[in-house]
Amino acid sequence: MKQGHIAGTSADFDEILKRRLSRRSLLKGSLATASARYIGAGALGATGAVEARAGSTQLRLNFNAVAKSLDDLVRLPSGYSYKLLLATGDPIAPGIPAYSNSGVDEAGSFARRAGDHNDGMHFFGMNSKGRWDSESSERALLCVNHEAITSAFLHPQGQTIVDGKRTVDTEVVKEMLAHGVSVIEVRREAGSYSLQKDSPRNRRITTLTEVEISGPAAGSPLMITRYSPTGKRTRGTLGNCANGHTPWGTYLTCEENWAGYFRRPTSDDAKRSAKQLTALKRYNVAGKGRELWATASPDSHDQRFSRWDASITGASADGSDDYRNAPNTFGWVVEIDPFNPDVAPKKRTALGRFAHEGAWPGPVRAGQPLVWYMGCDARGEYIYKFVSAKLWDPADAGKGMAAGDKYLDDGRLYAARFNADGTGDWLELSLGKNGMTSTHPTYSFTDQADVLVHARLAADAVGATKMDRPEWGAVNPRNGEVYMTLTYNPSRDFNQLDAANPRYYTDPKAGKQGRGNVNGHIVRWAEQDNHQGATHFRWDVFLFASRESADRNNVNLSGLDASNDFSSPDGLWFSRRGLLWIETDDHAYRDSSNCMLLAAIPGAVGDGAEREVISRDGEQQKTIKTHIGATATPDTLRRFLVGPVDCEITGLAESPDGKALFVNIQHPGETTNEKGFDITKPSTYLSHWPEGGDTRPRSATIVITRDDGGLIGADIV
Ligand code: FEO
Ligand code: CA
Ligand code: CA
């Protein structure tokens, strides 16, 4: 087998294991051991666990499929149980009272409570000295994103809004603190995990935390704000959706839906240059601002609130007296060192600015660059990858933000083009390459900071492929192939279907989401030769999501049945064993089921066939040829969990020994307010999960274990 090539058979997997184990034996000392373990954890399976299993690596699902459900419950297979670990408002520090869940909790206390909308997360095993140990299952720091809020539930009677303005500042402070990230210590007790409420390592990062701007865009004129006239700092992180991690033991939280929080009235357009307007429009920075934060304390000029006003209000030429550039300080991958709470998080600008869903590491190899895969989650947006300039030195494991400075501030950003013939290309987004210059007809790129701040415009310029909303990615530890969900796209232009986004159909039961790519799909690719230097790949569609009853020739193309049909894949995550978990955030199949979690045993790119798909829009018809992975069977894809009413299933983490799975139940009952219920009467809410009765619903992290203490989801046979 060619050096660096990773093929898709179990025989190859065994060969990889042997190579890795011999490499591991060459490494000495604690850091070397930690990094060797990481090679196992991040790239090729769990070292310790897999060593014992080398030679027997086939997976078999170990549960019966859970039926679709509309109940306000978490449904699991028999033999499995869950425990609530961290719900919205839970105290994470001594002295903070239990959460009232009635809206009356003191606003400032949210700096020491779990935020809302639990999302992406990562389990950082910890040894007895409080240091990172990727093999420790007994004790860990769990980093949990809090993407957004269901604001109605946070206050006694929902938000107070008078004449379009927020008039109760404490409500706004509570909301700002309920976003961000929680770092919590957990310990295994009686087979499951408990929050260590009094741990000194527990920490919140919120929209108010000071954050450094790092990498090529730090100090750029595009980053100048009243808060930081040097353009090297900003306040907080926002829209923390999915996540990633690094081989040196830090957490990556990714900023997705940040743009909508900014207020920018149309009157601001007249003060902007044509170039600025192109950029603001491309990132949708316009309107009143979600949650109306900029309207709080309008006369006090409190920058905690005024910073959400992105219009030009000051007299300066550079923006150092207002927040016209504040949106440029969001939309990044943000690095947090969970083991060092005194160090400010850093926004790593080399990875580009867009609606970052997450950042998933590719295989980690000593002496090779590091790679992260990323998606921009909006309709018709792109898939990206970042390749570090520096080559991975395993001695950097455990070095925290200093390692981040080395690997994440310098590298090349690419956007993906999926060709009709099943090949693909990574198109470099660097000034002067692929036509990105100051004379580009749609946008004049000034420097590399301009390219990175406006990565969407850069990807437009190079001709990347517009995808049906890239959500999560995941890298198969068995063969290095990369998977990414394309959740759904009711806005897909019928005249711009392509091989990687080929479906367009109508589903009357799906309401306003029932047109276009109604149910979404999962694409995957194999890098040519290796991840690090590759600019070419081969791809296919791993799965097309669908109702089981849909037309099997053109819609239910993966042959889903009642045990495994699903819609709107969103979260995606590989266990160390190579088991693929698929989570849904669905808007089109809600007549039949709440959102769910499925387990898949994937094959490899090219294990299916080329197919012609007929798409229809009214009387119009188009035939698109695409590349589809092997048909799903109940043995390769099975529903594992169904969540409560009106929730999204998201965020996944596993204990290193594979015996506990952490899952987030996000925003149960979310549309209660939108649907005109009386918010002052909790008995009328759409969901009461997790506490039941007439309680307000809460987002929460749950821990799933097997009653017999075995591996979650699949056994190795
Ligand atoms: Fe926050 Fe695209 O999901
Ligand atoms: Ca998502
Ligand atoms: Ca989603």
XYZ file of C-alpha atoms and ligand atoms in Angstrom:
722
model
C 0.000 0.000 0.000
C 1.347 3.382 -0.979
C 2.611 5.458 1.952
C -0.063 7.860 3.122
C -2.807 6.177 1.102
C -5.757 4.998 3.147
C -8.052 2.492 1.541
C -11.366 1.301 2.838
C -11.084 -2.360 3.804
C -10.716 -3.888 7.236
C -7.461 -5.483 6.091
C -6.141 -1.999 5.413
C -7.426 -0.918 8.797
C -5.420 -3.659 10.465
C -2.346 -2.545 8.546
C -2.906 1.008 9.719
C -3.163 -0.219 13.287
C 0.124 -2.072 13.016
C 1.858 0.962 11.552
C 0.453 3.213 14.206
C 1.366 0.899 17.043
C 4.939 0.598 15.824
C 5.105 4.388 15.535
C 3.758 4.684 19.036
C 6.444 2.441 20.407
C 9.041 4.904 19.131
C 7.615 7.753 21.163
C 8.756 8.197 24.730
C 7.722 10.419 27.612
C 4.360 11.718 28.746
C 3.787 14.230 25.956
C 4.812 11.714 23.352
C 2.405 9.230 24.891
C -0.381 11.779 24.903
C 0.215 12.590 21.254
C 0.379 8.955 20.240
C -2.917 8.449 21.965
C -4.273 11.386 20.053
C -3.172 9.888 16.774
C -5.338 6.996 17.827
C -8.206 9.104 19.027
C -8.329 11.624 16.257
C -7.303 9.661 13.253
C -7.259 5.954 13.453
C -9.307 4.724 16.394
C -8.757 4.548 20.134
C -5.251 3.280 20.702
C -5.699 1.437 23.950
C -9.078 0.004 23.128
C -8.274 -0.942 19.568
C -4.984 -2.620 20.460
C -6.950 -5.304 22.258
C -9.266 -5.673 19.299
C -6.798 -5.609 16.430
C -7.712 -8.334 13.981
C -11.428 -8.246 14.770
C -12.783 -4.956 13.619
C -16.220 -5.594 12.129
C -19.053 -3.664 13.696
C -22.531 -4.982 14.421
C -25.375 -2.787 15.651
C -26.376 -4.002 19.098
C -29.904 -2.577 19.521
C -33.375 -2.866 18.054
C -34.575 0.073 15.975
C -36.615 2.676 17.844
C -39.916 3.518 16.146
C -40.674 7.042 14.985
C -42.451 8.962 17.747
C -44.376 12.167 18.380
C -44.298 11.753 22.170
C -42.759 14.310 24.517
C -40.107 11.828 25.617
C -36.621 10.638 24.841
C -37.107 7.166 23.375
C -34.195 4.703 23.441
C -33.823 1.007 22.555
C -34.525 -1.478 25.307
C -31.404 -2.106 27.351
C -30.371 1.553 27.175
C -31.018 4.378 29.660
C -30.229 8.039 29.900
C -29.469 10.486 32.662
C -29.824 14.260 32.606
C -26.389 15.887 32.979
C -26.685 19.616 32.261
C -29.910 21.523 31.544
C -30.451 25.215 30.820
C -29.840 27.289 33.947
C -28.200 24.560 36.020
C -25.681 26.071 38.450
C -22.046 25.228 37.642
C -20.461 26.946 40.648
C -20.886 26.812 44.414
C -23.333 29.293 45.888
C -25.505 29.607 42.794
C -29.066 28.618 43.686
C -30.917 25.836 41.899
C -32.610 26.993 38.698
C -36.176 28.154 39.290
C -37.188 27.591 35.662
C -39.837 30.258 36.110
C -37.923 33.151 34.556
C -37.090 34.875 37.847
C -33.479 33.757 38.216
C -31.085 36.688 38.678
C -29.616 37.750 35.326
C -25.963 37.912 36.395
C -26.109 34.391 37.800
C -26.083 33.087 34.215
C -22.346 33.743 34.201
C -22.264 30.669 36.492
C -25.160 28.688 35.057
C -25.428 26.474 32.003
C -26.491 28.487 28.976
C -29.393 27.622 26.684
C -29.590 25.562 23.457
C -26.857 23.008 24.175
C -25.156 22.144 20.875
C -21.733 20.852 19.782
C -19.528 19.410 22.530
C -16.330 17.506 23.220
C -15.132 15.184 25.992
C -11.596 15.992 27.152
C -10.448 13.152 29.400
C -8.471 14.343 32.424
C -5.915 12.573 34.606
C -5.519 12.745 38.381
C -3.244 15.791 38.023
C -5.929 17.714 36.163
C -4.106 17.429 32.821
C -5.537 16.365 29.469
C -5.519 12.595 28.985
C -7.398 11.513 25.884
C -7.764 7.979 27.286
C -9.385 8.868 30.594
C -13.044 7.904 30.834
C -13.380 8.394 34.581
C -12.986 12.144 34.724
C -13.171 14.825 32.056
C -13.819 18.393 31.082
C -16.872 18.534 28.842
C -17.089 21.619 26.619
C -20.693 22.356 25.585
C -21.805 25.023 23.119
C -24.885 27.147 23.804
C -25.892 28.181 20.330
C -28.911 30.410 20.933
C -31.865 30.931 23.270
C -35.583 30.330 23.411
C -36.027 33.785 24.882
C -39.671 33.347 25.853
C -38.782 30.736 28.467
C -35.993 32.768 30.121
C -38.231 35.515 31.496
C -41.418 35.439 33.606
C -43.585 36.584 30.692
C -41.263 36.453 27.722
C -39.246 39.452 26.516
C -40.403 42.941 27.521
C -40.629 44.988 24.314
C -42.142 48.498 24.235
C -42.372 50.368 20.928
C -39.948 47.898 19.375
C -37.336 48.377 22.110
C -36.026 46.194 24.895
C -36.757 48.188 28.048
C -35.504 45.795 30.738
C -31.710 45.659 30.540
C -31.417 42.716 32.917
C -33.402 40.567 30.488
C -30.876 41.370 27.771
C -27.924 40.655 30.054
C -29.434 37.289 30.951
C -29.824 36.464 27.255
C -26.271 37.527 26.409
C -24.957 35.309 29.219
C -27.103 32.362 28.137
C -25.146 32.175 24.845
C -21.601 30.863 24.486
C -19.872 27.808 25.931
C -19.841 25.870 29.214
C -16.739 24.063 30.386
C -17.733 21.608 33.107
C -15.961 18.863 34.987
C -17.729 15.494 34.949
C -16.894 12.284 36.767
C -18.092 8.756 36.304
C -20.145 7.644 39.277
C -22.228 4.475 39.459
C -21.717 3.761 35.762
C -22.850 7.163 34.483
C -21.596 10.736 34.799
C -22.288 13.615 37.170
C -21.543 17.303 36.951
C -18.945 18.388 39.524
C -20.699 21.611 40.421
C -17.925 22.842 42.705
C -14.992 22.174 40.352
C -12.676 25.195 39.992
C -12.322 24.247 36.320
C -15.985 24.981 35.555
C -16.232 28.059 33.391
C -18.583 29.988 31.154
C -17.538 31.807 28.003
C -20.316 34.138 26.860
C -21.001 37.058 24.529
C -19.360 39.250 27.197
C -16.035 37.393 27.553
C -12.943 39.136 26.230
C -11.628 37.279 23.182
C -8.451 37.871 21.170
C -8.426 38.074 17.394
C -5.561 36.031 16.005
C -4.126 35.166 12.611
C -3.945 37.128 9.342
C -7.020 39.323 9.986
C -5.909 40.441 13.479
C -5.226 44.183 13.406
C -6.810 44.606 9.985
C -8.726 47.862 9.434
C -11.744 45.582 8.937
C -11.595 44.633 12.648
C -11.399 48.098 14.210
C -14.141 48.807 16.748
C -14.701 51.191 19.605
C -13.957 48.263 21.911
C -10.630 47.585 20.180
C -9.242 50.400 18.001
C -6.267 48.142 17.240
C -8.579 45.451 15.822
C -6.998 42.765 17.972
C -9.774 42.018 20.433
C -13.509 41.605 20.506
C -16.110 40.836 23.105
C -17.529 37.349 23.246
C -18.479 34.529 20.974
C -21.913 33.947 19.487
C -23.914 31.389 17.508
C -21.756 28.570 18.901
C -23.136 25.755 16.851
C -20.948 22.766 16.190
C -17.357 22.379 17.201
C -14.037 20.729 16.706
C -10.889 19.969 18.609
C -7.148 19.926 18.190
C -4.401 17.315 18.652
C -2.926 19.497 21.384
C -6.048 19.232 23.568
C -8.027 22.436 22.977
C -11.629 23.030 21.988
C -12.854 24.748 18.835
C -16.256 26.432 19.034
C -17.717 27.672 15.780
C -19.803 30.798 15.174
C -22.762 30.103 12.891
C -25.844 32.347 13.064
C -24.184 35.542 14.321
C -25.180 37.915 11.524
C -28.837 38.168 12.498
C -28.034 39.591 15.939
C -26.792 42.881 14.490
C -29.010 45.864 13.889
C -28.317 47.728 10.658
C -31.165 49.837 9.295
C -31.462 50.495 5.570
C -30.571 54.162 6.231
C -27.007 52.952 6.864
C -26.646 51.948 3.209
C -26.160 55.564 2.114
C -23.084 55.840 4.353
C -21.394 52.770 2.916
C -19.151 52.255 -0.091
C -20.252 49.933 -2.888
C -17.628 47.426 -1.764
C -18.873 47.493 1.825
C -22.452 47.022 0.668
C -21.446 43.975 -1.374
C -19.860 42.458 1.733
C -22.714 43.354 4.105
C -25.274 41.926 1.695
C -23.303 38.708 1.168
C -23.329 38.116 4.941
C -26.919 39.342 5.484
C -26.015 42.051 8.003
C -29.281 43.989 7.875
C -32.484 44.511 9.797
C -33.570 45.068 13.385
C -31.360 42.455 14.997
C -32.613 39.188 16.404
C -33.525 39.670 20.096
C -33.282 43.491 19.608
C -30.235 43.731 21.905
C -29.055 46.997 20.335
C -32.237 48.709 21.504
C -31.586 48.210 25.241
C -30.613 51.298 27.274
C -30.715 53.565 24.235
C -29.719 56.630 26.232
C -27.007 55.145 28.396
C -24.630 54.343 25.533
C -23.765 51.165 27.356
C -21.441 49.429 24.926
C -22.662 46.020 26.004
C -25.808 46.903 24.045
C -24.705 49.529 21.521
C -22.127 47.144 20.095
C -24.972 45.222 18.449
C -25.699 48.270 16.273
C -23.579 47.763 13.147
C -24.528 51.025 11.488
C -22.170 53.984 11.178
C -22.963 56.242 14.124
C -19.550 57.805 14.829
C -17.583 60.493 13.040
C -14.332 58.553 12.615
C -13.142 57.353 9.247
C -11.937 54.008 10.586
C -14.803 52.886 12.862
C -12.876 53.347 16.102
C -15.794 55.250 17.650
C -18.668 52.891 16.822
C -19.441 49.275 15.943
C -19.760 49.421 12.159
C -17.104 46.677 11.910
C -18.364 44.558 14.810
C -19.932 41.934 12.483
C -16.438 41.284 11.083
C -15.366 40.106 14.535
C -17.888 37.227 14.440
C -18.183 34.231 12.135
C -14.935 32.549 13.157
C -13.558 29.351 14.614
C -12.728 30.165 18.242
C -10.115 28.229 20.203
C -10.598 27.661 23.939
C -8.126 25.924 26.244
C -10.399 24.091 28.676
C -7.452 23.276 30.937
C -6.314 26.880 31.302
C -9.229 29.136 32.260
C -6.963 32.168 32.650
C -6.134 32.342 28.942
C -8.524 34.302 26.710
C -10.112 32.409 23.811
C -8.785 33.273 20.352
C -10.637 33.751 17.085
C -8.523 31.946 14.493
C -9.018 34.066 11.389
C -6.910 31.902 9.072
C -9.880 29.486 8.951
C -12.113 32.064 7.269
C -15.287 33.905 8.231
C -18.678 32.503 7.366
C -21.604 30.789 9.109
C -19.255 28.227 10.637
C -21.046 25.042 11.528
C -17.974 23.281 12.915
C -14.304 22.390 12.275
C -13.492 18.680 12.094
C -9.907 17.471 12.156
C -8.585 15.166 9.479
C -6.105 12.387 10.224
C -3.182 13.522 12.378
C 0.244 12.403 11.218
C 3.627 13.419 12.605
C 5.606 15.487 10.103
C 2.519 16.337 8.036
C 0.324 19.448 8.029
C -2.879 19.395 10.063
C -6.250 19.644 8.333
C -9.714 20.784 9.417
C -12.902 20.414 7.363
C -15.646 23.021 7.687
C -19.043 23.935 6.292
C -20.922 27.211 5.950
C -24.501 26.497 6.925
C -26.742 28.597 4.742
C -28.632 27.776 1.588
C -26.284 27.402 -1.356
C -23.097 27.872 0.677
C -19.774 26.059 0.557
C -17.594 23.358 2.088
C -14.088 24.458 3.132
C -10.859 22.991 4.431
C -7.879 24.526 6.191
C -4.378 23.078 5.886
C -1.746 24.269 8.371
C 1.560 25.627 7.120
C 3.451 24.025 10.011
C 3.992 20.277 10.148
C 2.611 18.403 13.132
C 5.113 17.764 15.892
C 3.662 15.336 18.471
C 5.712 17.112 21.153
C 3.215 19.999 20.851
C 0.422 17.899 22.398
C -0.688 19.569 25.609
C 0.844 22.955 24.749
C -2.483 24.790 24.686
C -2.885 28.127 22.933
C 0.829 28.308 22.036
C 0.264 25.291 19.789
C -2.829 27.035 18.405
C -0.690 30.045 17.520
C 1.646 27.715 15.629
C -0.841 25.624 13.654
C -4.043 27.673 13.360
C -2.727 31.139 12.472
C -0.849 30.188 9.334
C -2.096 27.977 6.530
C -4.153 27.712 3.368
C -7.930 27.870 3.117
C -9.743 26.036 0.304
C -13.334 25.729 -0.923
C -14.692 22.564 -2.553
C -15.867 22.065 -6.123
C -17.793 18.848 -6.769
C -17.535 17.826 -10.417
C -20.239 15.858 -12.246
C -17.914 12.930 -12.919
C -17.509 12.075 -9.231
C -14.228 13.917 -8.783
C -13.721 17.119 -6.842
C -11.180 19.896 -6.431
C -10.059 22.054 -3.531
C -9.785 25.646 -4.769
C -7.289 27.756 -2.836
C -8.552 31.010 -1.349
C -5.356 33.039 -1.347
C -4.868 36.544 -2.657
C -3.550 36.440 -6.201
C -4.660 32.847 -6.816
C -7.683 31.695 -8.834
C -8.536 35.238 -9.922
C -8.818 36.739 -6.452
C -7.266 40.127 -6.943
C -8.101 43.792 -6.470
C -9.522 43.795 -9.995
C -11.983 40.950 -9.520
C -15.286 42.080 -11.151
C -17.572 41.384 -8.165
C -15.311 42.245 -5.231
C -11.975 43.992 -4.994
C -9.859 41.871 -2.621
C -7.372 44.172 -0.860
C -5.250 41.696 1.054
C -5.442 38.237 2.632
C -7.336 39.635 5.634
C -9.991 40.842 3.181
C -10.105 37.365 1.593
C -10.544 35.656 4.979
C -13.077 38.132 6.395
C -15.039 37.699 3.170
C -14.411 34.008 2.570
C -17.884 33.586 1.043
C -17.027 36.151 -1.628
C -13.687 34.444 -2.173
C -15.386 31.066 -2.650
C -17.837 32.717 -5.065
C -14.902 34.110 -7.014
C -13.153 30.755 -7.461
C -16.297 28.888 -8.521
C -16.847 26.522 -5.584
C -20.011 24.365 -5.579
C -23.110 25.773 -3.878
C -24.338 23.067 -1.514
C -27.718 22.338 0.086
C -26.731 23.776 3.514
C -23.589 22.115 4.875
C -24.116 21.193 8.530
C -21.775 18.813 10.385
C -18.787 16.914 9.056
C -17.026 13.841 10.425
C -13.918 11.897 9.432
C -14.095 8.105 9.331
C -11.327 6.806 11.619
C -11.180 3.577 9.596
C -10.319 5.010 6.210
C -9.968 8.797 6.515
C -13.013 9.547 4.341
C -14.867 12.756 5.165
C -18.657 12.903 5.559
C -20.791 16.053 5.611
C -24.515 16.549 6.006
C -26.437 18.794 3.600
C -29.461 19.292 5.736
C -32.126 20.391 3.207
C -32.721 23.275 0.855
C -36.162 24.544 -0.065
C -34.443 27.331 -2.019
C -32.488 25.123 -4.393
C -32.859 26.636 -7.860
C -34.413 24.035 -10.145
C -32.186 25.298 -12.941
C -29.028 24.896 -10.866
C -29.243 21.286 -9.791
C -25.901 19.487 -9.953
C -24.540 16.003 -9.374
C -23.744 16.641 -5.681
C -27.090 18.396 -5.048
C -29.310 16.565 -7.528
C -32.775 16.233 -5.971
C -35.762 18.533 -6.392
C -39.223 17.271 -5.497
C -42.432 18.200 -3.741
C -43.844 16.799 -0.504
C -47.254 18.288 0.318
C -47.106 16.916 3.882
C -43.984 18.986 4.576
C -45.726 22.353 4.377
C -43.651 25.335 3.338
C -40.452 23.245 3.479
C -41.920 20.750 1.012
C -40.173 21.817 -2.184
C -36.620 21.517 -3.484
C -34.243 19.216 -1.620
C -36.918 18.566 1.002
C -35.122 15.998 3.183
C -31.395 16.583 2.665
C -28.521 14.168 2.102
C -25.025 13.247 3.265
C -22.095 13.619 0.910
C -18.689 12.005 1.486
C -15.311 12.172 -0.160
C -11.947 10.435 -0.233
C -8.930 12.693 -0.555
C -6.461 11.819 -3.281
C -3.308 10.263 -1.775
C -3.586 11.946 1.605
C -5.446 14.727 3.307
C -2.626 17.087 3.891
C -1.487 17.915 0.392
C -4.539 16.833 -1.556
C -6.304 19.227 -3.879
C -8.375 16.513 -5.554
C -10.892 14.047 -4.200
C -13.488 11.449 -5.186
C -17.002 11.761 -3.836
C -20.407 10.152 -3.701
C -23.655 10.662 -1.818
C -23.528 8.361 1.205
C -27.263 8.656 1.980
C -30.298 10.470 0.680
C -32.719 11.211 3.533
C -36.374 10.553 2.772
C -39.712 9.301 3.986
C -39.722 5.543 3.623
C -42.894 5.820 1.517
C -41.362 8.155 -1.084
C -40.597 7.179 -4.679
C -37.566 4.872 -4.567
C -36.379 5.819 -8.032
C -36.005 9.548 -7.526
C -36.494 10.485 -3.853
C -35.900 7.543 -1.502
C -32.737 6.741 -3.402
C -30.984 5.032 -0.490
C -33.859 2.597 0.051
C -34.803 3.684 3.593
C -37.476 1.720 5.465
C -39.467 2.275 8.668
C -36.496 1.320 10.847
C -34.180 3.959 9.466
C -36.012 6.658 7.520
C -35.183 10.205 8.533
C -35.167 13.781 7.309
C -32.754 16.735 7.567
C -29.481 15.221 8.735
C -27.589 17.772 10.815
C -25.195 16.478 13.513
C -22.706 13.856 12.334
C -20.051 12.144 14.420
C -17.809 9.075 14.276
C -17.089 6.962 17.309
C -13.548 5.674 17.632
C -14.824 2.294 16.440
C -15.942 3.777 13.130
C -19.642 3.898 13.976
C -21.289 6.904 12.345
C -23.971 8.760 14.321
C -26.482 10.902 12.404
C -28.661 13.500 14.168
C -31.616 15.346 12.706
C -32.945 18.909 12.838
C -36.024 18.367 10.786
C -38.748 20.576 9.377
C -40.225 18.283 6.732
C -41.150 14.976 8.369
C -42.618 16.344 11.588
C -46.034 14.903 10.813
C -44.490 11.480 11.481
C -41.738 11.906 14.023
C -39.802 14.177 16.317
C -36.082 14.588 15.610
C -33.855 11.576 16.026
C -30.426 9.962 16.246
C -29.435 7.063 13.980
C -26.388 4.816 13.910
C -24.750 3.802 10.637
C -22.010 1.401 9.645
C -20.655 3.065 6.549
C -18.773 1.523 3.664
C -16.560 3.640 1.452
C -16.775 6.066 -1.462
C -17.705 4.138 -4.590
C -19.467 1.222 -2.868
C -22.730 2.063 -4.646
C -23.585 2.975 -8.188
C -24.043 5.777 -10.661
C -27.742 6.650 -10.971
C -29.967 8.969 -12.938
C -32.344 10.996 -10.784
C -35.421 12.649 -12.243
C -36.295 15.935 -10.521
C -39.626 17.656 -11.038
C -40.954 21.161 -10.495
C -44.532 21.329 -11.739
C -44.469 20.394 -15.401
C -40.698 20.794 -15.659
C -38.470 17.743 -15.459
C -34.706 17.274 -15.326
C -32.506 14.212 -15.279
C -29.287 14.471 -13.275
C -26.653 11.759 -13.078
C -25.167 11.311 -9.619
C -23.077 8.864 -7.593
C -24.844 7.062 -4.756
C -23.370 4.924 -1.997
C -24.596 1.433 -1.198
C -28.309 1.094 -0.444
C -29.003 1.281 3.292
C -30.217 -1.822 5.087
C -31.507 -2.307 8.642
C -28.076 -3.775 9.394
C -26.182 -0.696 8.225
C -28.536 2.091 9.351
C -30.874 1.996 12.348
C -32.791 4.548 14.436
C -31.364 4.707 17.973
C -33.165 7.598 19.672
C -36.187 9.830 19.133
C -36.376 13.096 21.091
C -39.207 15.073 22.682
C -41.588 17.466 20.892
C -40.171 20.331 18.867
C -36.516 19.670 19.666
C -33.365 19.232 17.614
C -30.987 16.387 18.416
C -27.437 17.715 18.292
C -23.985 17.547 19.831
C -22.262 14.219 20.374
C -19.400 13.058 22.522
C -18.346 9.644 23.724
C -16.302 8.461 26.662
C -13.000 7.071 25.345
C -14.004 3.546 26.396
C -17.166 3.774 24.255
C -19.498 3.063 27.177
C -21.222 6.440 27.446
C -22.658 8.671 24.739
C -23.382 12.341 25.449
C -26.190 13.843 23.346
C -27.868 17.249 23.366
C -31.620 17.775 23.264
C -31.886 21.334 21.981
C -34.854 23.684 22.296
C -37.776 21.301 23.092
C -41.047 23.175 22.578
C -39.222 25.908 20.667
C -42.109 27.054 18.506
C -44.523 27.446 21.425
C -44.296 31.228 21.283
C -44.345 31.468 17.495
C -47.526 29.421 17.406
C -49.438 31.958 19.483
C -49.683 30.052 22.754
C -50.117 32.129 25.891
C -46.559 32.271 27.185
C -47.806 33.070 30.685
C -49.529 29.659 30.849
C -46.876 26.923 30.869
C -49.592 24.268 30.813
C -50.155 25.187 27.155
C -46.521 24.801 26.071
C -45.793 22.303 23.308
C -43.205 20.456 25.416
C -42.526 20.023 29.108
C -39.367 17.991 28.681
C -37.374 17.135 30.744
C -39.215 17.850 34.007
C -42.754 17.012 32.829
C -45.972 18.329 34.370
C -46.594 21.958 33.467
C -42.940 22.965 33.573
C -41.139 25.055 30.996
C -39.062 22.935 28.604
C -35.264 23.157 28.813
C -32.405 22.233 26.532
C -30.189 19.592 28.090
C -27.193 17.313 27.731
C -28.057 13.695 28.433
C -25.697 10.750 29.003
C -26.735 7.427 27.492
C -25.413 4.166 28.881
C -26.152 0.504 28.269
C -27.748 -1.202 31.224
C -25.191 -4.019 31.029
C -22.311 -1.535 30.830
C -21.420 -2.453 27.251
C -20.413 -0.432 24.186
C -22.969 2.056 22.894
C -24.562 1.367 19.540
C -22.356 -1.307 18.050
C -20.214 -4.192 19.193
C -17.045 -5.378 17.541
C -17.514 -8.918 16.293
Fe -26.598 25.481 14.274
Fe -26.529 24.783 11.197
O -26.910 24.353 12.876
Ca -26.604 22.201 13.183
Ca -30.039 22.550 11.317
